[in-house]
Coordinates of C-alpha atoms in Angstrom, one line a residue:
X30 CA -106.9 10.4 42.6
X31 CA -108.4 8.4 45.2
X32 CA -109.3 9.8 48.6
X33 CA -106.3 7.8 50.7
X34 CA -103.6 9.2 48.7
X35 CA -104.5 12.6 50.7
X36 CA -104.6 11.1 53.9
X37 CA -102.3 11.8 56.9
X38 CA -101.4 9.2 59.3
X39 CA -102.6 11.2 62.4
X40 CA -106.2 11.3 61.0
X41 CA -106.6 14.7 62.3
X42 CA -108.6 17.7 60.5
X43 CA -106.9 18.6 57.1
X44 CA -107.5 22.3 57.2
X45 CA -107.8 24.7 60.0
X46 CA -110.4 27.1 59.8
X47 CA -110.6 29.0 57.0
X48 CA -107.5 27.0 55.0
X49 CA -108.4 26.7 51.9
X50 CA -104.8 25.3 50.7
X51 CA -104.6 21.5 48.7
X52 CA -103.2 18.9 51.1
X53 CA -99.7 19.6 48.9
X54 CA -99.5 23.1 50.0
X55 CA -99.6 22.2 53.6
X56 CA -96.9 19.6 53.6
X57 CA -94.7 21.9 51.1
X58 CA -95.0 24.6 54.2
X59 CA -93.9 21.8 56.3
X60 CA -91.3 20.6 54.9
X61 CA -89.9 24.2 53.9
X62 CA -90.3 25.4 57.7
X63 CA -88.8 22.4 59.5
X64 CA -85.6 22.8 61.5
X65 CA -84.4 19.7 59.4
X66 CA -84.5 21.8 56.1
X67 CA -83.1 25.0 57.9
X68 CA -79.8 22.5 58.5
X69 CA -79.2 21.9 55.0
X70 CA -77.7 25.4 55.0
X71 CA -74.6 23.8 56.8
X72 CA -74.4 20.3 55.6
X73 CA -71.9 19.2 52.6
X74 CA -73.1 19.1 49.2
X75 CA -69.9 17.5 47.2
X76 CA -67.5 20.1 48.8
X77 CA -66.8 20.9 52.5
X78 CA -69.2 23.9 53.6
X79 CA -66.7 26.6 54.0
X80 CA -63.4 25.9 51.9
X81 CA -65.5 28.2 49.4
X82 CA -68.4 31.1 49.0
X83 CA -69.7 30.1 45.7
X84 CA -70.6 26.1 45.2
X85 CA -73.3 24.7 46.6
X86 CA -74.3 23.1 49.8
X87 CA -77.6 20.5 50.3
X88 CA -79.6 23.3 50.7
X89 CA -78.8 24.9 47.4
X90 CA -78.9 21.6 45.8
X91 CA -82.6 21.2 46.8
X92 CA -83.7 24.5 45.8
X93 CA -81.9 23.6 42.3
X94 CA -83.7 20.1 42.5
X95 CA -87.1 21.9 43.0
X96 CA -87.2 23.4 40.0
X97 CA -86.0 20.6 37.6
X98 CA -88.9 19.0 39.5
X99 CA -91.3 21.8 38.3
X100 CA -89.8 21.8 34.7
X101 CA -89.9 18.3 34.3
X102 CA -94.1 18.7 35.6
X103 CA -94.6 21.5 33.1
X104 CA -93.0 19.2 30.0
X105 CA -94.9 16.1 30.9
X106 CA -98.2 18.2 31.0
X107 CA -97.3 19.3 27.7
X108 CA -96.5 15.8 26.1
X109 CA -98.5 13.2 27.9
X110 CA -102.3 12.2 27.1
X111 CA -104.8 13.5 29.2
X112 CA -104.9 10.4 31.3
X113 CA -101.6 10.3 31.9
X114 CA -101.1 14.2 32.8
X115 CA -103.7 13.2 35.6
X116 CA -101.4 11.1 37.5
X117 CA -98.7 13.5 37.7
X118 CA -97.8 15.0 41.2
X119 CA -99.0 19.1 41.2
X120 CA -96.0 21.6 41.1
X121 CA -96.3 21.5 45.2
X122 CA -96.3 17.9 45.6
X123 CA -93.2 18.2 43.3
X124 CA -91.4 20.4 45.3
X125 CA -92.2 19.1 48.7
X126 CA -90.4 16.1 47.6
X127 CA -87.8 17.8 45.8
X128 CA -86.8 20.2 49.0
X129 CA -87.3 17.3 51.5
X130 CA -85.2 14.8 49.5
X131 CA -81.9 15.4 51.4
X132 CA -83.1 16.3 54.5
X133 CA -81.9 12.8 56.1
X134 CA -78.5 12.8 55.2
X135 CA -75.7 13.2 58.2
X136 CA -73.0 15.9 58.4
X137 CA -70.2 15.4 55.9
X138 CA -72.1 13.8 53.0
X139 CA -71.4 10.1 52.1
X140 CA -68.3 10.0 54.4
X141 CA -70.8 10.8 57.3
X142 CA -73.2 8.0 55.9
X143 CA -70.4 5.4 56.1
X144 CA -69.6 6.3 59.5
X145 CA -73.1 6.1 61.0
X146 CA -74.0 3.0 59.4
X147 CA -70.1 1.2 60.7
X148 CA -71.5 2.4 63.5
X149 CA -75.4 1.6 63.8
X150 CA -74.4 -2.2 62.2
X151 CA -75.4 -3.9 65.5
X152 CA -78.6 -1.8 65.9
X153 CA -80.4 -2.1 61.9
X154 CA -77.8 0.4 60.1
X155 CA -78.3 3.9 58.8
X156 CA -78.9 5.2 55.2
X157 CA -79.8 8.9 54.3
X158 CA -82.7 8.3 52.4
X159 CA -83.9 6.0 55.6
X160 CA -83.5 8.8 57.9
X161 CA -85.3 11.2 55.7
X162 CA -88.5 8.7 55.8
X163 CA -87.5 8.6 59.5
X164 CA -87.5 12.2 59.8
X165 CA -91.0 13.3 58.0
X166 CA -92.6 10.7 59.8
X167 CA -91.5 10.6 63.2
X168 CA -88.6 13.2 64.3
X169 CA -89.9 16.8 63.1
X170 CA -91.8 18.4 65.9
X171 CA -95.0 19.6 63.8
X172 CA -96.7 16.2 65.7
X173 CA -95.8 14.4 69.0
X174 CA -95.9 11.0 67.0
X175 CA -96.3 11.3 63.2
X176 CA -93.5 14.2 62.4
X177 CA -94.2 16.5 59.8
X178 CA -97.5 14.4 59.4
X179 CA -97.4 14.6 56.1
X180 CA -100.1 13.1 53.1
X181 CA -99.6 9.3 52.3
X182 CA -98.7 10.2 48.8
X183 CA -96.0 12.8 49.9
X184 CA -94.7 10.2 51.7
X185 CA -94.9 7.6 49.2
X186 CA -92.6 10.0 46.8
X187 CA -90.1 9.8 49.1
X188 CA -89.9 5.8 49.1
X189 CA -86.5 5.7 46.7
X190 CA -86.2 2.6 48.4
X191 CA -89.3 1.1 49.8
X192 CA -88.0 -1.6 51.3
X193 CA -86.5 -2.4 54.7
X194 CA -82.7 -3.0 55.3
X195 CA -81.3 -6.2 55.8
X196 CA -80.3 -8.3 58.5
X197 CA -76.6 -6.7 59.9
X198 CA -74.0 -8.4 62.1
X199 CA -71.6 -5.9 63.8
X200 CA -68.1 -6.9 63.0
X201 CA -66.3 -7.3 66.7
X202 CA -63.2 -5.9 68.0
X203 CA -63.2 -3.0 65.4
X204 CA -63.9 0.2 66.5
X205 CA -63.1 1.5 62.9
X206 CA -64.5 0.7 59.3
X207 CA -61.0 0.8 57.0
X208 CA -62.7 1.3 53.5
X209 CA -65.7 2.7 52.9
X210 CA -67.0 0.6 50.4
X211 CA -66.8 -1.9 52.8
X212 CA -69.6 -0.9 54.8
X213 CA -71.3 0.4 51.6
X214 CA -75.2 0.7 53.2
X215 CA -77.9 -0.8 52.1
X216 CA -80.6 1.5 50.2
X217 CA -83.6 1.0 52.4
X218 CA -85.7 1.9 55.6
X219 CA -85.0 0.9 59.1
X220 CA -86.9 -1.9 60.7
X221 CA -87.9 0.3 63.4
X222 CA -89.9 2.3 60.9
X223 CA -91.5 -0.6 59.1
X224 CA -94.9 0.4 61.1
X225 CA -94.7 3.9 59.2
X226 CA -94.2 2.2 55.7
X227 CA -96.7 -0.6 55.9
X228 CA -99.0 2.4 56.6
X229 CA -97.6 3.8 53.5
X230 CA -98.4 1.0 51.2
X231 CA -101.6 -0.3 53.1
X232 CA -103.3 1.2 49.5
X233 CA -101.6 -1.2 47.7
X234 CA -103.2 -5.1 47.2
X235 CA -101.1 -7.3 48.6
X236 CA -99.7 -8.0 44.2
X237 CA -99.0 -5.0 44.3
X238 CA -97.0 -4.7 47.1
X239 CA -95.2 -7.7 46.2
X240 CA -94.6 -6.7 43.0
X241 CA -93.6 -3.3 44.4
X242 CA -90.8 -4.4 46.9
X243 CA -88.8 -7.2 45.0
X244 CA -85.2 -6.5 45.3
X245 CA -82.4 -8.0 43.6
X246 CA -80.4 -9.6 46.2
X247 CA -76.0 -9.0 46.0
X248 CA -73.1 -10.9 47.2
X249 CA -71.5 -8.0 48.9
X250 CA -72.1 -4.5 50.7
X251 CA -74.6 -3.6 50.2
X252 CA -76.2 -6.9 50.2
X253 CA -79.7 -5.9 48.1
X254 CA -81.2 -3.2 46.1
X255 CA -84.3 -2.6 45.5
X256 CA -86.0 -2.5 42.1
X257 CA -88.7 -0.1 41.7
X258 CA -90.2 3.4 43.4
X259 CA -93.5 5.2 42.4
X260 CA -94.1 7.8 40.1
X261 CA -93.6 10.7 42.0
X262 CA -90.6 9.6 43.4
X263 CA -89.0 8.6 40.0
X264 CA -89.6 12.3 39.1
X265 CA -87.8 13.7 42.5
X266 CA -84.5 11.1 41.9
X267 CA -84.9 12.4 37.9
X268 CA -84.8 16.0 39.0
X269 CA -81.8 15.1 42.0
X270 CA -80.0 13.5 39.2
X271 CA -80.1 16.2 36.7
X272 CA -79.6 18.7 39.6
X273 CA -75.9 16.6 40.2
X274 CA -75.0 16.2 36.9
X275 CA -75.8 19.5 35.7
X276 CA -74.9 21.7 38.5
X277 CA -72.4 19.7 40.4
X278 CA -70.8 20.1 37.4
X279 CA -70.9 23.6 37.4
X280 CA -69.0 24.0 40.5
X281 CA -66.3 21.8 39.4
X282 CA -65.5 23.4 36.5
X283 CA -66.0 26.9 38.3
X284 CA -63.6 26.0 41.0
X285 CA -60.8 24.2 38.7
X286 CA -61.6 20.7 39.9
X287 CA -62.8 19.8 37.0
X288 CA -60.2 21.0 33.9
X289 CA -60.6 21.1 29.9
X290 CA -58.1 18.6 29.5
X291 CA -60.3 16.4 32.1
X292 CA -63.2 17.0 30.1
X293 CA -62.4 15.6 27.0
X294 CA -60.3 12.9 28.1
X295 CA -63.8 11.6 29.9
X296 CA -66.6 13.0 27.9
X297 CA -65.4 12.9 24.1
X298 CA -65.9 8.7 23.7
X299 CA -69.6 9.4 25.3
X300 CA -70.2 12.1 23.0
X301 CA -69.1 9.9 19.9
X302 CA -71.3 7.7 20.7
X303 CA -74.6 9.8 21.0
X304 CA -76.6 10.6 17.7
X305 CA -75.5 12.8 15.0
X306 CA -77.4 15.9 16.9
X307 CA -76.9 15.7 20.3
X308 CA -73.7 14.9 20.2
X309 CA -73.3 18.0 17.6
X310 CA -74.9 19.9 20.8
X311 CA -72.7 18.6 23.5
X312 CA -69.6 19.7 21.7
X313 CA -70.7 23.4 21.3
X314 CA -71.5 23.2 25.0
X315 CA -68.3 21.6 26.2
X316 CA -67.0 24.3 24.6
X317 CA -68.7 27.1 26.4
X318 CA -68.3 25.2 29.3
X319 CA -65.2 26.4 29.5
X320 CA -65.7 29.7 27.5
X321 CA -63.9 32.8 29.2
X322 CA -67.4 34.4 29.6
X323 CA -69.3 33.5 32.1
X324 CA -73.1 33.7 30.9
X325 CA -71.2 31.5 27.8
X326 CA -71.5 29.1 30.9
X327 CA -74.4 29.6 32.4
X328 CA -76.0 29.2 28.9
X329 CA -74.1 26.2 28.6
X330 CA -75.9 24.8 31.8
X331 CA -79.2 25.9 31.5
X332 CA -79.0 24.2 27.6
X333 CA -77.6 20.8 29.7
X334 CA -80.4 20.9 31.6
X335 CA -83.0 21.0 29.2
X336 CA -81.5 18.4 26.9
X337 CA -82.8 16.1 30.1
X338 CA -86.3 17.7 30.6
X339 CA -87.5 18.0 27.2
X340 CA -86.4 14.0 26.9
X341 CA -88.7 13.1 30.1
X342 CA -91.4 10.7 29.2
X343 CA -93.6 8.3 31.3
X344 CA -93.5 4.6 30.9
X345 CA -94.9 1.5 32.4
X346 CA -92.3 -0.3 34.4
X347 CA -94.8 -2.2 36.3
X348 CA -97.2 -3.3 33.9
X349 CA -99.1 -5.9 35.9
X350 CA -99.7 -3.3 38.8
X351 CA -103.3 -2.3 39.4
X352 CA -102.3 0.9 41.5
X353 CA -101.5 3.6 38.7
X354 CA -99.0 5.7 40.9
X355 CA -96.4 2.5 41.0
X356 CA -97.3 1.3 37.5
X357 CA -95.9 4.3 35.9
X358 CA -92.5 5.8 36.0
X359 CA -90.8 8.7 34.8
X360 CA -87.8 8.2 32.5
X361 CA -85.4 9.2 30.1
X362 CA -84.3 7.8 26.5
X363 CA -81.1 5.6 26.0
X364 CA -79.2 8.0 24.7
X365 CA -80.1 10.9 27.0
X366 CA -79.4 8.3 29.7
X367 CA -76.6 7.6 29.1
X368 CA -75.4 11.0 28.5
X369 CA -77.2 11.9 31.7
X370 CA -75.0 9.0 33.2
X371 CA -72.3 10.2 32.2
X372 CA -71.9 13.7 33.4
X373 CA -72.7 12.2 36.9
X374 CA -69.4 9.7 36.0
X375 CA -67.0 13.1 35.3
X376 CA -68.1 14.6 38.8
X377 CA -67.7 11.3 40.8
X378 CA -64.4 10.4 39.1
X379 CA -62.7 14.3 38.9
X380 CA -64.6 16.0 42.0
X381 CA -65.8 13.0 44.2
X382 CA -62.5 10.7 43.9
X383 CA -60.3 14.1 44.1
X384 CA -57.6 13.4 46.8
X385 CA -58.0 16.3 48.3
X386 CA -61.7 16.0 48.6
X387 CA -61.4 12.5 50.0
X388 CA -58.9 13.5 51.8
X389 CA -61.5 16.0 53.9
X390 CA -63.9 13.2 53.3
X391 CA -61.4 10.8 55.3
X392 CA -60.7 13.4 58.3
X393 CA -64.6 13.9 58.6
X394 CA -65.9 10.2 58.6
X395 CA -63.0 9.6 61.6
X396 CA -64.2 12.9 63.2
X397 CA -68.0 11.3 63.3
X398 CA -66.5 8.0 64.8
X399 CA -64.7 9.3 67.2
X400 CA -68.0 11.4 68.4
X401 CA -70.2 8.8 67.8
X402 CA -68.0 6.6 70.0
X403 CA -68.1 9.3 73.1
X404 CA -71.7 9.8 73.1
X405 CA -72.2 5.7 72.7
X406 CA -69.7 5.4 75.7
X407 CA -71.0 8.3 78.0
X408 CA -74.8 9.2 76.8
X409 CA -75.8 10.2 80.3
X410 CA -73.1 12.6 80.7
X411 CA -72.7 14.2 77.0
X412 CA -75.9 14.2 75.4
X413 CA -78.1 17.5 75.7
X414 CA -80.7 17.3 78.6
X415 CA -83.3 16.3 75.8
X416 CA -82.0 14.2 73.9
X417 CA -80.8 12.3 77.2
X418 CA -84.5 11.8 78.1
X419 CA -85.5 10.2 74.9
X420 CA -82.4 7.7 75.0
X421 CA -83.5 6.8 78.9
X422 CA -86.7 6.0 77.9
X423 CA -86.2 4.4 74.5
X424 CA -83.3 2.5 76.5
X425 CA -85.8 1.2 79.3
X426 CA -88.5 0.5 77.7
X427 CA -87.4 -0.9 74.5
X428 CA -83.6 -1.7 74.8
X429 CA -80.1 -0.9 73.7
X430 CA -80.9 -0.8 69.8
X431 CA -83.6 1.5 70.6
X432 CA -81.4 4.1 72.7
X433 CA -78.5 3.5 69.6
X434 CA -81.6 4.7 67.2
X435 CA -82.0 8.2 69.4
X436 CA -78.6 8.6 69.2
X437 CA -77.9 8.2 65.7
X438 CA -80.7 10.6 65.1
X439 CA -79.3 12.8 67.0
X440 CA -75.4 12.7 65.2
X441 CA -77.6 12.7 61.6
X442 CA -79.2 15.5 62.6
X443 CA -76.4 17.4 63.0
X444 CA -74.7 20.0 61.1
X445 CA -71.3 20.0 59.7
X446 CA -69.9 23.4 61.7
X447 CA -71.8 21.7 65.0
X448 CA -70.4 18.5 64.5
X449 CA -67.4 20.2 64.7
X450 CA -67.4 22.1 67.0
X451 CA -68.7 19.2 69.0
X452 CA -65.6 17.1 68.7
X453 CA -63.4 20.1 68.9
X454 CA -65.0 20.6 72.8
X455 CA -64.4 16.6 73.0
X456 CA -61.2 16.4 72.1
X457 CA -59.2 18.6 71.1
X458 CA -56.9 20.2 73.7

């Protein structure tokens, strides 16, 4: 692997000394000590933190995530030539990207997303995956400009979307967004950042880049989306995926969201339609699924997941690219796929789309308007002493948009108990 893949933006020393840990070790201990990963603890998975002791919050999910990540490493070391295996991320690389995945997104999930980005549409939008690129970086305090600091090629696996988001026009006279999918953001990075991924890509030729950045354009919200991301980061999404899927899942049916009945009446045309084998497979497990003993469905789960990571293969989805690490992609087979797919459909449609989850979902998004709209409106009285400073100088020296940027970062960066509490202190009497 060539030398620049290692490189950190600050061009400081790698190693103090006497460190003899890979450039992947370091930003793993980054990344796993930051106050950004800590808050994961507190921020929605699928289900609001605290309506229940056992499912799982971002934090769990990324832990989870981690080690698909390091399953899915092991297989393709296993199955893929020897020039092949060499492009693959280590097991640290794997999980630094696998534990900082999430680490963007805003209290209250998706619901949080929306809000922020109604919000930010006047000042270049907000996205989770953006703000995670934003965070590792720029924001995390290990460096007083560069963030976490982390290697170019860490940084490159956490490109889902390497692309910057569109042009926005704030909507005026409405101070709230009606439907969500209405203000459905864009997958990309923030313009403000496009310094931090040009140094990113500078690698690349300028083919490659091209090649890597084309987007298919849409004729609604979200208005593009973006058609290719490096290998490492096609392993971290492959991992996320199975990790919601899989264990998502798990809660669902744990909790009762997710009945037999349900089941069936969503999974038994996918399964008909798989080969003679799997779908042989996916019936037993259905059934322990929702077996009466418990390590019936935890076997169940485990067997899921490695339907998925014994499938993993690498293929060339960028064929005329020179650079290796954006030619090459991890994936799965049709059928796994779409089985894959699928399971991700049951918890979207029966947990997701459950009234009473976008009910709470509903309440939340209105709760981060309303706050977002105080601290907009009064940022020199309301905002902490610190955070005040930054949006003073980002609003003198570069403008409004600027100061909007500080404090979205600061509302994203919360979690869900202290956004909370936050608006209870603002307005509730």
């Amino acid at each position: 692997m060539t030398e620049h893949w290692h490189q950190r933006r600050s061009g400081g020393p790698s190693n103090r000394p006497g460190d003899l840990r890979t450039p992947w070790q370091r930003d793993r201990a980054r990344v796993l000590h930051s106050a950004a990963f800590r808050r994961l603890q507190s921020k929605t998975q699928i289900m609001n933190v605290g309506e229940n002791d056992f499912y799982r919050t971002r934090l769990t999910h990324s832990l989870e995530a981690a080690q698909i990540g390091a399953s899915l490493i092991n297989q393709l070391q296993h199955v893929s030539s020897a020039e092949h295996a060499e492009l693959l991320p280590d097991l640290n690389l794997m999980e630094t990207l696998c534990l900082a995945h999430d680490i963007g997104h805003p209290p209250f999930g998706h619901g949080g997303e929306a809000a922020l980005h109604f919000k930010m549409l006047g000042s270049g939008g907000f996205e989770g995956n953006g703000q995670t690129f934003r965070i590792v970086g720029k924001l995390e305090a290990y460096h007083p400009e560069h963030g976490m600091d982390l290697t170019r090629r860490s940084l490159l696996g956490l490109l889902k979307y390497p692309v910057l988001m569109p042009a926005l026009t704030a909507p005026e006279h409405l101070s709230k967004p009606g439907s969500l999918a209405q203000w459905k953001p864009a997958k990309a990075l923030f313009a403000c950042d496009s310094d931090l991924l040009d140094w990113v890509l500078q690698p690349l030729s300028d083919s490659d880049r091209e090649l890597f950045q084309q987007v298919d354009t849409l004729s609604q919200a979200p208005w593009q989306k973006s058609k290719y991301k490096a290998l490492d980061a096609s392993l971290m999404e492959l991992a996320d995926d199975i990790a919601y899927g899989v264990h998502d899942l798990e809660d669902a049916v744990v909790t009762g969201t997710l009945s037999e009945s349900q089941w069936h009446a969503h999974v038994d045309n996918v399964i008909s339609a798989l080969p003679k084998e799997l779908a042989e497979l996916m019936q037993k497990l259905g059934q322990q699924l929702f077996g009466r003993e418990h390590h019936q469905r935890k076997n169940a789960i485990g067997a899921l997941v490695n339907i998925f990571v014994t499938a993993v293969r690498l293929e060339e989805v960028l064929p005329q690219a020179q650079e290796p690490l954006i030619r090459f992609n991890a994936t799965l087979p049709t059928d796994e796929a779409f089985l894959l797919k699928s399971l991700k459909d049951v918890v979207f449609e029966h947990v997701i789309n459950e009234p009473s989850i976008q009910q709470l979902r509903y309440r939340s998004q209105n709760m981060l308007l309303d706050l977002f709209t105080a601290l907009h409106t009064e940022p020199l009285r309301l905002l902490p002493r610190n955070t005040r400073e930054r949006w003073q100088k980002a609003h003198q020296e570069q403008g409004q948009a600027a100061a909007d940027r500080i404090l979205c970062d600061y509302v994203a960066g919360m979690t869900d108990d202290y956004a909370e509490r936050m608006y209870r202190n603002l307005f509730v009497v």
